[in-house]
Amino acid sequence: MNDFPSDSAIDCEARVSGPDDPDFCAETAVFEIDRLCDTSLASCPGHLGPLLMGARNVLWPPRVQLLESGTHPANSFVAGSDKARQHEAGFTAQLGLIP
């Protein structure tokens, strides 16, 4: 969907402490949440869950994508990447499973 301009940072569209708070989050948005018959929502990692559960017209199951496909949030794993494979191998070894 991507309703957002790609050349500038976008602020999170969540309210700081709930729907009645007049102040919006000042964090940079990383995710875009698609909605039915409405514009997409921009979300920082900290507000992704609250926006998925509380925003109007969110598709279910939700469709969430990164605003910039080349960047990923800290501590994330990209499926198929070397880092993800190493993490999976370490996890299965911890559990005593044979890969």
PDB file of C-alpha atoms in Angstrom, residues 11-67:
ATOM      1  CA  ASP A  11       6.561   9.952  12.940  1.00  0.00           C
ATOM      2  CA  CYS A  12       4.527   7.255  14.657  1.00  0.00           C
ATOM      3  CA  GLU A  13       0.788   7.957  14.505  1.00  0.00           C
ATOM      4  CA  ALA A  14      -0.018   6.537  17.965  1.00  0.00           C
ATOM      5  CA  ARG A  15      -1.146   8.704  20.867  1.00  0.00           C
ATOM      6  CA  VAL A  16       1.364   8.863  23.732  1.00  0.00           C
ATOM      7  CA  SER A  17      -0.844   7.514  26.521  1.00  0.00           C
ATOM      8  CA  GLY A  18      -4.128   6.465  24.947  1.00  0.00           C
ATOM      9  CA  PRO A  19      -6.816   7.555  22.498  1.00  0.00           C
ATOM     10  CA  ASP A  20      -7.773  10.705  24.454  1.00  0.00           C
ATOM     11  CA  ASP A  21      -4.213  12.042  24.704  1.00  0.00           C
ATOM     12  CA  PRO A  22      -3.720  15.072  22.413  1.00  0.00           C
ATOM     13  CA  ASP A  23       0.011  14.306  22.002  1.00  0.00           C
ATOM     14  CA  PHE A  24       1.329  11.908  19.375  1.00  0.00           C
ATOM     15  CA  CYS A  25       4.400   9.685  19.735  1.00  0.00           C
ATOM     16  CA  ALA A  26       7.590  11.424  18.564  1.00  0.00           C
ATOM     17  CA  GLU A  27       9.419   8.194  17.614  1.00  0.00           C
ATOM     18  CA  THR A  28      10.268   7.486  13.988  1.00  0.00           C
ATOM     19  CA  ALA A  29       7.876   5.026  12.365  1.00  0.00           C
ATOM     20  CA  VAL A  30       9.297   1.745  11.124  1.00  0.00           C
ATOM     21  CA  PHE A  31       6.111  -0.127  10.219  1.00  0.00           C
ATOM     22  CA  GLU A  32       3.078   0.513   8.040  1.00  0.00           C
ATOM     23  CA  ILE A  33      -0.243  -1.071   9.041  1.00  0.00           C
ATOM     24  CA  ASP A  34      -2.762  -1.564   6.235  1.00  0.00           C
ATOM     25  CA  ARG A  35      -6.399  -0.771   6.977  1.00  0.00           C
ATOM     26  CA  LEU A  36      -9.669  -1.447   5.195  1.00  0.00           C
ATOM     27  CA  CYS A  37     -11.161   1.637   3.470  1.00  0.00           C
ATOM     28  CA  ASP A  38      -8.770   3.930   5.337  1.00  0.00           C
ATOM     29  CA  THR A  39      -5.232   5.244   5.037  1.00  0.00           C
ATOM     30  CA  SER A  40      -2.361   3.141   6.361  1.00  0.00           C
ATOM     31  CA  LEU A  41      -0.996   3.837   9.844  1.00  0.00           C
ATOM     32  CA  ALA A  42       2.666   4.489  10.610  1.00  0.00           C
ATOM     33  CA  SER A  43       3.983   2.861  13.777  1.00  0.00           C
ATOM     34  CA  CYS A  44       7.162   2.754  15.807  1.00  0.00           C
ATOM     35  CA  PRO A  45       8.126  -0.677  17.236  1.00  0.00           C
ATOM     36  CA  GLY A  46       6.754   0.261  20.679  1.00  0.00           C
ATOM     37  CA  HIS A  47       3.272   1.092  19.419  1.00  0.00           C
ATOM     38  CA  LEU A  48       2.887  -1.670  16.830  1.00  0.00           C
ATOM     39  CA  GLY A  49       0.894  -3.953  19.158  1.00  0.00           C
ATOM     40  CA  PRO A  50      -1.392  -1.253  20.579  1.00  0.00           C
ATOM     41  CA  LEU A  51      -2.181   0.077  17.094  1.00  0.00           C
ATOM     42  CA  LEU A  52      -2.892  -3.410  15.747  1.00  0.00           C
ATOM     43  CA  MET A  53      -5.307  -4.092  18.587  1.00  0.00           C
ATOM     44  CA  GLY A  54      -6.935  -0.670  18.956  1.00  0.00           C
ATOM     45  CA  ALA A  55      -6.936   1.209  15.663  1.00  0.00           C
ATOM     46  CA  ARG A  56     -10.062   1.345  13.521  1.00  0.00           C
ATOM     47  CA  ASN A  57     -10.387  -0.712  10.333  1.00  0.00           C
ATOM     48  CA  VAL A  58      -7.184  -2.769  10.762  1.00  0.00           C
ATOM     49  CA  LEU A  59      -7.276  -5.793   8.466  1.00  0.00           C
ATOM     50  CA  TRP A  60      -7.340  -9.152  10.216  1.00  0.00           C
ATOM     51  CA  PRO A  61      -5.117 -11.033   9.984  1.00  0.00           C
ATOM     52  CA  PRO A  62      -3.090  -7.827   9.979  1.00  0.00           C
ATOM     53  CA  ARG A  63      -0.895  -6.761   7.093  1.00  0.00           C
ATOM     54  CA  VAL A  64       2.213  -5.060   8.440  1.00  0.00           C
ATOM     55  CA  GLN A  65       5.213  -4.100   6.367  1.00  0.00           C
ATOM     56  CA  LEU A  66       8.421  -2.185   6.831  1.00  0.00           C
ATOM     57  CA  LEU A  67       8.364   1.369   5.533  1.00  0.00           C
TER      58      LEU A  67
END
